[in-house]
Structure formats: structure tokens, C-alpha cells
């Protein structure tokens, strides 16, 4: 039993592009061991400050064991869940460092050493025309990735989808998909993230057009409310008929929250995020649940380097996780912010680091 206390709990915001700020938690024990977690909430990073202050007030000076009790609490708001999940990641980091082992070894002796990745190139595309998508796809393929994801439907909303403006936005999105396909060639898998921009009718109508462009993954087409589960299940059937899989659930904050969707068969693949779904143990728990319902699991991870490191641990201890999202080429800061000996992707996969803890140390 560790008799240390929690001596520091810091939140560090790192603006890395005009649109993206990564937010990291540094947790320190009184024995001097520190660990990192990531809580990035790019929609409004400043909101994290409120929940960080509350966590700091509750935990600072408390026994190390108090962290377990804190992490068992409810986290109904996503930014609150992000702080809690980052603390959970940092706890794994500290425990690994204290034992001199990679954190995955704390849970599974024979953990996975190589994790398949797919490249999310969307945030790297600052020129949102067809040429920009084509170039970004080509760059990811040249870097060794065989699975590429984009979010092409800029500006579209469920309220616009059946208007002339919506049709124009939809056509623009489809042109971006076609340009990406032209850039990556016929043999590379292409995934499309919709960011909840469709209604049921609009999502159904676009499936055939996407299938004709060789899209094999249709992500988050509808708002993820319990009322939409029957519509999603029906949409999944239509997608499967066209050779596509339906994926979603990137913003749920507790493994138990996945059960209604898994029980109904709403998705082919669920996407827990290490920043929201109770950290590393939460993602692993979702993977086990998904496997029990014969559903795939591929963690959501369009984030910074600490979330990437924590997600690799979750994948390493979960045989049923099929692949991990990787934020490709958004900014050179992704690799500059962490130690040089952390494994880089090779041939569309990442080795797990042969380093203690998460294997990633943030440069400050």
C-alpha cells in the first residue's frame, strides 16, 4: 500500500494550432513521482479550468488512495469527465513508473506489442477544397497508412440537409470524398466521419453515394440520443448491405452508458475515448462489453500525444480492440511535445513503448 499523498495537480493548456488546444493534467505524489494524462476539450478548453479547480480542491493533500474514490464519482458533463479521465491516465502512468514497468504490464503480462492504427487526416486539411483533401490523403498513404478518415461535410446540419443550401454542402462534401479517394487509390480503406450532421432520411440517402466511392466506414451520422437507437439500427442494416460499417459513441462518459446501444445492435463498431470514458480502464471495459455483444471496438483518439500514449495502453491490454485512431499531421507539435524515443507509427501501426508508465513525458 502506498502511503504517499497527492502533492500537486496541475492543468496545462497548449495551443498548437489556430483551432486546437491540447490540455494536459500533471499529477504528482508526495514521494516525487509524477504522471501525465490528457483532458483535451477543443470546443472550449477554458471550461476545463472549473472542473480542474474542483478536483484540485478535493484531492490536494489527500492520501493517494483518495483518487480511487474520486474516480468512482459521477461525471455527467463531458469536460468534467475529461478531467477525471486524465487523472485516471496519470494514475496508470505513476503506477507504471513506480514499478519500473510499462503501464500495460500492470494489467496483462502478455500485453499486445503492436497496435494497428488508422489515420485521421481531417484536422490537417486547412485548405478545405478538393485539392487539399487529395493532397492530405496522398501524404497519409505515403507515410504508410492503409486506412484513412476524413470529415468532409463542413457546415451541414440536420436542419439544413433538405434545403438547397444543404444540398450544396452535401455535394461539396461528396466532392471532397471523391478527391480523397482519387488521392489514396482504390486499395486504401476510406472512412467518413459525419459529426452528427444528418437526420435519418438524409443519412440513408447519402449511403449509396458514399458506397460508390468505396467508403467502408460511416461514423456518427445521427445525434446519439436513446430515441435514435431504432433509426441507427435500421441505418446499420442499410449500410451493411452496401458493404459499410456504422461506427459511433465517442462521447459517452461511462462504460455502462454503452449498454443500451450494444444491446440494440445500433453500431458495428463503438468508439470509446480515453479522455471521456473513464480513462484507460474505462476503454478496456467498453472493449470487453462490446466483445460480449459481438461488436467491434476502435477507440476514438483525434487528440494530442498523451491521449495517444494512454490509448495505446488501453489497446495493449485489450485483445478485442481492432484498431486505434491516430491524429495524423495536424501539427509538428504532436511529436515535439514528447520524448524522442516514443514509437512513431510505421506501416499503419504503432509499437508500444519499452519505457515505464505511459512511456510519454511532456516537454515543458
Coordinates of C-alpha atoms in Angstrom, one line a residue:
X1 CA 0.0 0.0 0.0
X2 CA 1.3 3.4 -0.9
X3 CA 1.2 6.0 1.9
X4 CA 2.0 9.0 -0.3
X5 CA -0.3 11.9 -0.6
X6 CA -1.4 13.9 -3.6
X7 CA 1.0 16.9 -3.6
X8 CA 0.2 18.6 -6.9
X9 CA -2.5 18.5 -9.6
X10 CA -1.7 20.9 -12.5
X11 CA -3.6 21.6 -15.7
X12 CA -1.5 22.7 -18.7
X13 CA -3.1 24.2 -21.8
X14 CA -1.1 24.0 -25.0
X15 CA -2.4 25.9 -28.0
X16 CA -1.0 24.1 -31.0
X17 CA -3.0 25.5 -34.0
X18 CA -5.5 28.2 -34.5
X19 CA -8.3 25.7 -33.9
X20 CA -6.7 23.2 -31.4
X21 CA -5.6 23.5 -27.8
X22 CA -4.4 20.3 -26.1
X23 CA -4.9 20.2 -22.3
X24 CA -2.8 18.0 -20.0
X25 CA -3.0 17.0 -16.4
X26 CA 0.1 16.5 -14.3
X27 CA -0.5 14.6 -11.1
X28 CA 2.3 14.4 -8.5
X29 CA 2.6 12.2 -5.4
X30 CA 4.4 13.3 -2.3
X31 CA 7.2 10.7 -3.0
X32 CA 8.0 12.8 -6.1
X33 CA 6.6 10.6 -8.8
X34 CA 4.6 12.4 -11.4
X35 CA 2.2 11.2 -14.1
X36 CA 0.6 12.7 -17.2
X37 CA -3.0 12.5 -18.5
X38 CA -4.8 14.3 -21.3
X39 CA -8.1 16.1 -20.9
X40 CA -8.3 18.0 -24.2
X41 CA -11.7 19.6 -24.8
X42 CA -11.1 21.6 -28.0
X43 CA -14.6 23.1 -28.2
X44 CA -13.9 25.3 -25.2
X45 CA -10.7 24.5 -23.3
X46 CA -11.3 27.1 -20.7
X47 CA -14.3 25.1 -19.3
X48 CA -11.8 22.5 -18.1
X49 CA -10.4 25.1 -15.6
X50 CA -13.6 24.9 -13.5
X51 CA -13.6 21.1 -13.1
X52 CA -9.8 21.1 -12.6
X53 CA -10.2 23.6 -9.7
X54 CA -12.9 21.4 -8.2
X55 CA -10.8 18.3 -8.5
X56 CA -7.8 20.1 -7.1
X57 CA -9.7 21.4 -4.1
X58 CA -11.0 17.9 -3.3
X59 CA -7.8 15.9 -3.8
X60 CA -4.8 18.1 -3.0
X61 CA -3.1 16.9 0.2
X62 CA -5.3 13.8 0.4
X63 CA -3.9 10.2 0.6
X64 CA -3.1 8.6 -2.7
X65 CA -5.9 6.1 -2.2
X66 CA -8.4 9.0 -2.2
X67 CA -8.0 9.2 -6.0
X68 CA -9.8 5.9 -6.4
X69 CA -12.8 7.2 -4.6
X70 CA -12.9 10.4 -6.7
X71 CA -12.8 8.4 -9.9
X72 CA -15.8 6.4 -8.9
X73 CA -18.0 9.5 -8.8
X74 CA -20.4 10.6 -11.4
X75 CA -19.2 12.8 -14.3
X76 CA -22.3 13.9 -16.2
X77 CA -20.6 16.8 -18.1
X78 CA -18.0 15.9 -20.8
X79 CA -15.4 18.4 -19.5
X80 CA -15.8 17.0 -16.0
X81 CA -15.4 13.5 -17.4
X82 CA -12.3 14.7 -19.3
X83 CA -10.6 15.9 -16.0
X84 CA -11.5 12.6 -14.3
X85 CA -10.3 10.5 -17.2
X86 CA -7.0 12.4 -17.4
X87 CA -6.4 11.8 -13.7
X88 CA -7.1 8.1 -14.3
X89 CA -4.5 8.1 -17.1
X90 CA -2.0 9.9 -14.9
X91 CA -2.6 7.2 -12.2
X92 CA -1.6 4.5 -14.6
X93 CA 1.4 6.5 -15.6
X94 CA 2.5 6.9 -11.9
X95 CA 1.9 3.2 -11.1
X96 CA 3.9 2.1 -14.0
X97 CA 6.8 4.4 -13.2
X98 CA 6.7 3.3 -9.6
X99 CA 7.1 -0.3 -10.6
X100 CA 9.6 0.4 -13.4
X101 CA 7.2 -1.2 -16.0
X102 CA 5.2 -0.1 -19.0
X103 CA 1.7 0.5 -17.6
X104 CA 0.1 -2.2 -19.7
X105 CA 2.2 -4.8 -17.8
X106 CA 0.3 -3.8 -14.6
X107 CA -2.8 -5.4 -16.1
X108 CA -1.7 -8.1 -18.6
X109 CA 1.7 -9.8 -18.6
X110 CA 1.4 -10.7 -22.3
X111 CA 0.1 -7.4 -23.5
X112 CA 0.0 -6.6 -27.2
X113 CA 3.2 -5.0 -28.6
X114 CA 1.9 -3.7 -31.9
X115 CA -1.4 -1.7 -32.3
X116 CA -3.0 -1.2 -35.8
X117 CA -3.8 2.5 -36.5
X118 CA -5.9 4.4 -38.9
X119 CA -5.0 8.0 -39.8
X120 CA -7.5 10.8 -39.1
X121 CA -6.3 13.4 -41.6
X122 CA -9.2 15.8 -41.3
X123 CA -7.7 18.4 -39.0
X124 CA -4.5 18.5 -41.1
X125 CA -6.6 19.8 -44.0
X126 CA -6.5 23.6 -43.7
X127 CA -7.3 24.1 -47.4
X128 CA -10.8 22.5 -47.5
X129 CA -11.1 22.3 -51.2
X130 CA -10.8 19.1 -53.2
X131 CA -7.1 19.5 -53.8
X132 CA -6.5 19.9 -50.1
X133 CA -8.2 16.6 -49.4
X134 CA -6.4 14.8 -52.2
X135 CA -3.0 16.0 -51.0
X136 CA -3.7 15.1 -47.4
X137 CA -4.8 11.6 -48.4
X138 CA -1.7 11.1 -50.5
X139 CA 0.6 12.2 -47.7
X140 CA -1.0 9.7 -45.2
X141 CA -0.6 6.9 -47.7
X142 CA 3.0 7.8 -48.3
X143 CA 3.5 7.7 -44.5
X144 CA 2.4 4.0 -44.6
X145 CA -1.3 4.2 -43.6
X146 CA -3.7 1.9 -45.3
X147 CA -6.8 3.3 -43.5
X148 CA -7.8 7.0 -43.8
X149 CA -10.6 9.0 -42.2
X150 CA -12.0 12.4 -43.2
X151 CA -14.9 14.6 -42.1
X152 CA -16.0 16.2 -45.4
X153 CA -19.4 17.6 -44.7
X154 CA -18.4 21.1 -43.5
X155 CA -21.3 23.3 -42.4
X156 CA -24.0 20.7 -42.9
X157 CA -26.6 20.3 -40.1
X158 CA -29.8 18.2 -39.7
X159 CA -31.8 21.4 -40.1
X160 CA -30.2 22.2 -43.4
X161 CA -30.0 18.8 -45.0
X162 CA -33.2 19.1 -47.0
X163 CA -32.7 22.7 -48.2
X164 CA -30.9 24.0 -51.3
X165 CA -28.1 25.2 -49.1
X166 CA -27.9 21.8 -47.5
X167 CA -27.8 20.0 -50.9
X168 CA -24.9 22.3 -51.9
X169 CA -23.0 21.5 -48.7
X170 CA -23.7 17.8 -49.2
X171 CA -22.4 17.9 -52.8
X172 CA -19.3 19.7 -51.7
X173 CA -18.7 17.0 -49.1
X174 CA -19.1 14.3 -51.6
X175 CA -16.7 16.0 -53.9
X176 CA -14.1 16.0 -51.0
X177 CA -14.7 12.3 -50.6
X178 CA -14.2 11.7 -54.3
X179 CA -11.0 13.7 -54.2
X180 CA -9.6 11.8 -51.2
X181 CA -10.4 8.5 -52.9
X182 CA -8.6 9.7 -56.0
X183 CA -5.6 10.7 -53.9
X184 CA -5.3 7.5 -51.9
X185 CA -6.1 5.0 -54.6
X186 CA -8.5 2.1 -54.7
X187 CA -6.7 -0.2 -52.2
X188 CA -6.7 2.1 -49.2
X189 CA -9.7 2.0 -46.9
X190 CA -11.7 5.2 -46.6
X191 CA -13.7 6.2 -43.5
X192 CA -16.2 9.1 -43.3
X193 CA -17.0 10.9 -40.0
X194 CA -20.3 12.8 -40.2
X195 CA -20.1 14.6 -36.7
X196 CA -23.9 14.1 -36.3
X197 CA -24.7 16.3 -39.3
X198 CA -27.6 14.2 -40.8
X199 CA -31.2 13.2 -40.0
X200 CA -32.4 9.7 -40.6
X201 CA -33.6 10.4 -44.2
X202 CA -30.5 12.3 -45.2
X203 CA -28.2 9.7 -43.8
X204 CA -30.0 7.0 -45.7
X205 CA -29.9 8.9 -48.9
X206 CA -26.2 9.5 -48.9
X207 CA -25.2 5.9 -48.2
X208 CA -25.3 4.8 -51.8
X209 CA -23.2 7.7 -53.0
X210 CA -20.6 7.0 -50.4
X211 CA -20.6 3.3 -51.1
X212 CA -20.0 4.1 -54.8
X213 CA -16.8 6.0 -53.7
X214 CA -15.6 2.9 -51.8
X215 CA -16.3 4.3 -48.3
X216 CA -16.3 1.4 -45.8
X217 CA -17.0 3.2 -42.5
X218 CA -19.8 5.6 -41.8
X219 CA -19.3 7.4 -38.4
X220 CA -21.7 9.3 -36.2
X221 CA -24.4 10.2 -38.8
X222 CA -27.2 10.9 -36.4
X223 CA -27.5 12.6 -33.0
X224 CA -26.8 9.9 -30.4
X225 CA -29.9 10.1 -28.3
X226 CA -31.6 7.0 -27.0
X227 CA -34.6 7.9 -29.1
X228 CA -32.5 7.5 -32.2
X229 CA -31.3 3.9 -31.5
X230 CA -34.0 2.3 -33.7
X231 CA -33.1 4.6 -36.6
X232 CA -29.4 3.8 -36.1
X233 CA -30.1 0.1 -36.1
X234 CA -32.1 0.4 -39.3
X235 CA -29.3 2.6 -40.8
X236 CA -26.7 0.0 -39.8
X237 CA -28.6 -2.7 -41.8
X238 CA -28.7 -0.4 -44.9
X239 CA -25.0 0.3 -44.5
X240 CA -24.1 -3.3 -44.1
X241 CA -26.0 -4.2 -47.3
X242 CA -23.7 -1.8 -49.1
X243 CA -20.6 -3.1 -47.6
X244 CA -20.2 -0.4 -45.0
X245 CA -19.9 -0.4 -41.2
X246 CA -21.6 2.0 -38.9
X247 CA -19.5 3.4 -36.0
X248 CA -20.1 5.8 -33.2
X249 CA -20.4 6.6 -29.4
X250 CA -17.2 8.7 -29.0
X251 CA -18.6 11.0 -26.2
X252 CA -20.1 8.5 -23.7
X253 CA -18.6 9.0 -20.2
X254 CA -19.1 5.6 -18.5
X255 CA -18.8 2.0 -19.8
X256 CA -22.4 1.3 -18.6
X257 CA -23.7 4.0 -20.9
X258 CA -22.8 1.8 -23.9
X259 CA -25.2 -1.0 -22.9
X260 CA -28.4 0.3 -24.5
X261 CA -26.7 0.8 -27.8
X262 CA -24.8 -2.6 -27.7
X263 CA -28.0 -4.4 -26.6
X264 CA -29.9 -2.9 -29.5
X265 CA -27.2 -3.6 -32.1
X266 CA -27.1 0.0 -33.1
X267 CA -23.5 0.0 -34.3
X268 CA -20.9 -2.3 -35.9
X269 CA -18.1 -0.5 -34.0
X270 CA -18.1 1.5 -30.8
X271 CA -15.5 4.2 -30.2
X272 CA -14.8 4.9 -26.5
X273 CA -12.4 7.8 -25.9
X274 CA -9.7 7.6 -23.3
X275 CA -10.4 11.3 -22.5
X276 CA -14.0 10.8 -21.6
X277 CA -14.9 7.1 -20.9
X278 CA -13.1 6.8 -17.5
X279 CA -9.6 6.6 -18.9
X280 CA -7.6 3.5 -19.7
X281 CA -9.7 1.1 -17.6
X282 CA -12.9 2.5 -19.0
X283 CA -11.8 2.0 -22.6
X284 CA -10.8 -1.6 -21.7
X285 CA -14.1 -2.2 -20.0
X286 CA -16.0 -1.0 -23.1
X287 CA -13.9 -3.3 -25.3
X288 CA -14.9 -6.2 -23.1
X289 CA -18.6 -5.2 -23.2
X290 CA -18.5 -4.8 -27.0
X291 CA -16.9 -8.2 -27.5
X292 CA -19.7 -9.8 -25.4
X293 CA -22.2 -8.3 -27.9
X294 CA -20.1 -9.3 -31.0
X295 CA -19.5 -5.6 -31.7
X296 CA -16.2 -4.1 -32.7
X297 CA -14.3 -1.6 -30.7
X298 CA -11.9 1.1 -32.1
X299 CA -11.1 3.9 -29.7
X300 CA -11.7 7.5 -30.7
X301 CA -8.4 9.4 -30.5
X302 CA -8.1 12.6 -32.6
X303 CA -6.1 14.2 -29.8
X304 CA -2.7 15.0 -28.5
X305 CA 0.3 12.8 -27.7
X306 CA -0.6 11.9 -24.1
X307 CA -4.0 10.7 -25.1
X308 CA -2.3 8.7 -27.9
X309 CA 0.1 7.1 -25.3
X310 CA -2.8 6.3 -22.9
X311 CA -4.9 4.9 -25.7
X312 CA -2.0 2.6 -26.7
X313 CA -2.0 1.2 -23.2
X314 CA -5.8 0.6 -23.4
X315 CA -5.3 -1.2 -26.7
X316 CA -2.3 -3.2 -25.4
X317 CA -4.4 -4.7 -22.6
X318 CA -7.5 -5.4 -24.8
X319 CA -7.2 -8.1 -27.4
X320 CA -10.6 -7.3 -28.9
X321 CA -9.8 -3.7 -29.9
X322 CA -9.3 -3.9 -33.6
X323 CA -7.5 -0.6 -34.3
X324 CA -6.8 2.9 -32.9
X325 CA -7.5 6.3 -34.4
X326 CA -4.3 8.4 -34.9
X327 CA -4.3 12.2 -35.3
X328 CA -2.1 12.4 -38.4
X329 CA -0.1 15.5 -39.4
X330 CA -2.3 18.2 -37.7
X331 CA 0.8 19.8 -36.3
X332 CA 4.5 19.0 -35.7
X333 CA 3.8 19.8 -32.0
X334 CA 2.4 16.3 -31.6
X335 CA 5.9 14.8 -31.6
X336 CA 7.8 17.8 -30.4
X337 CA 5.9 17.9 -27.1
X338 CA 7.1 14.4 -26.0
X339 CA 10.3 12.4 -25.7
X340 CA 12.1 11.5 -28.9
X341 CA 12.2 7.8 -28.1
X342 CA 8.4 7.3 -28.1
X343 CA 7.5 5.0 -31.0
X344 CA 6.3 6.7 -34.2
X345 CA 3.8 4.9 -36.5
X346 CA 5.3 2.6 -39.1
X347 CA 3.3 0.8 -41.8
X348 CA 0.0 1.9 -40.2
X349 CA 0.7 0.6 -36.7
X350 CA 2.5 1.6 -33.5
X351 CA 4.7 -0.4 -31.3
X352 CA 4.1 0.0 -27.6
X353 CA 7.0 1.9 -25.9
X354 CA 9.6 -0.1 -23.9
X355 CA 9.5 2.6 -21.2
X356 CA 8.0 2.9 -17.7
X357 CA 4.5 4.3 -17.2
X358 CA 2.7 5.5 -20.4
X359 CA 6.1 5.9 -22.0
X360 CA 5.5 9.6 -22.8
X361 CA 6.8 12.6 -21.0
X362 CA 5.6 16.1 -21.9
X363 CA 8.3 18.6 -22.5
X364 CA 7.5 21.8 -20.6

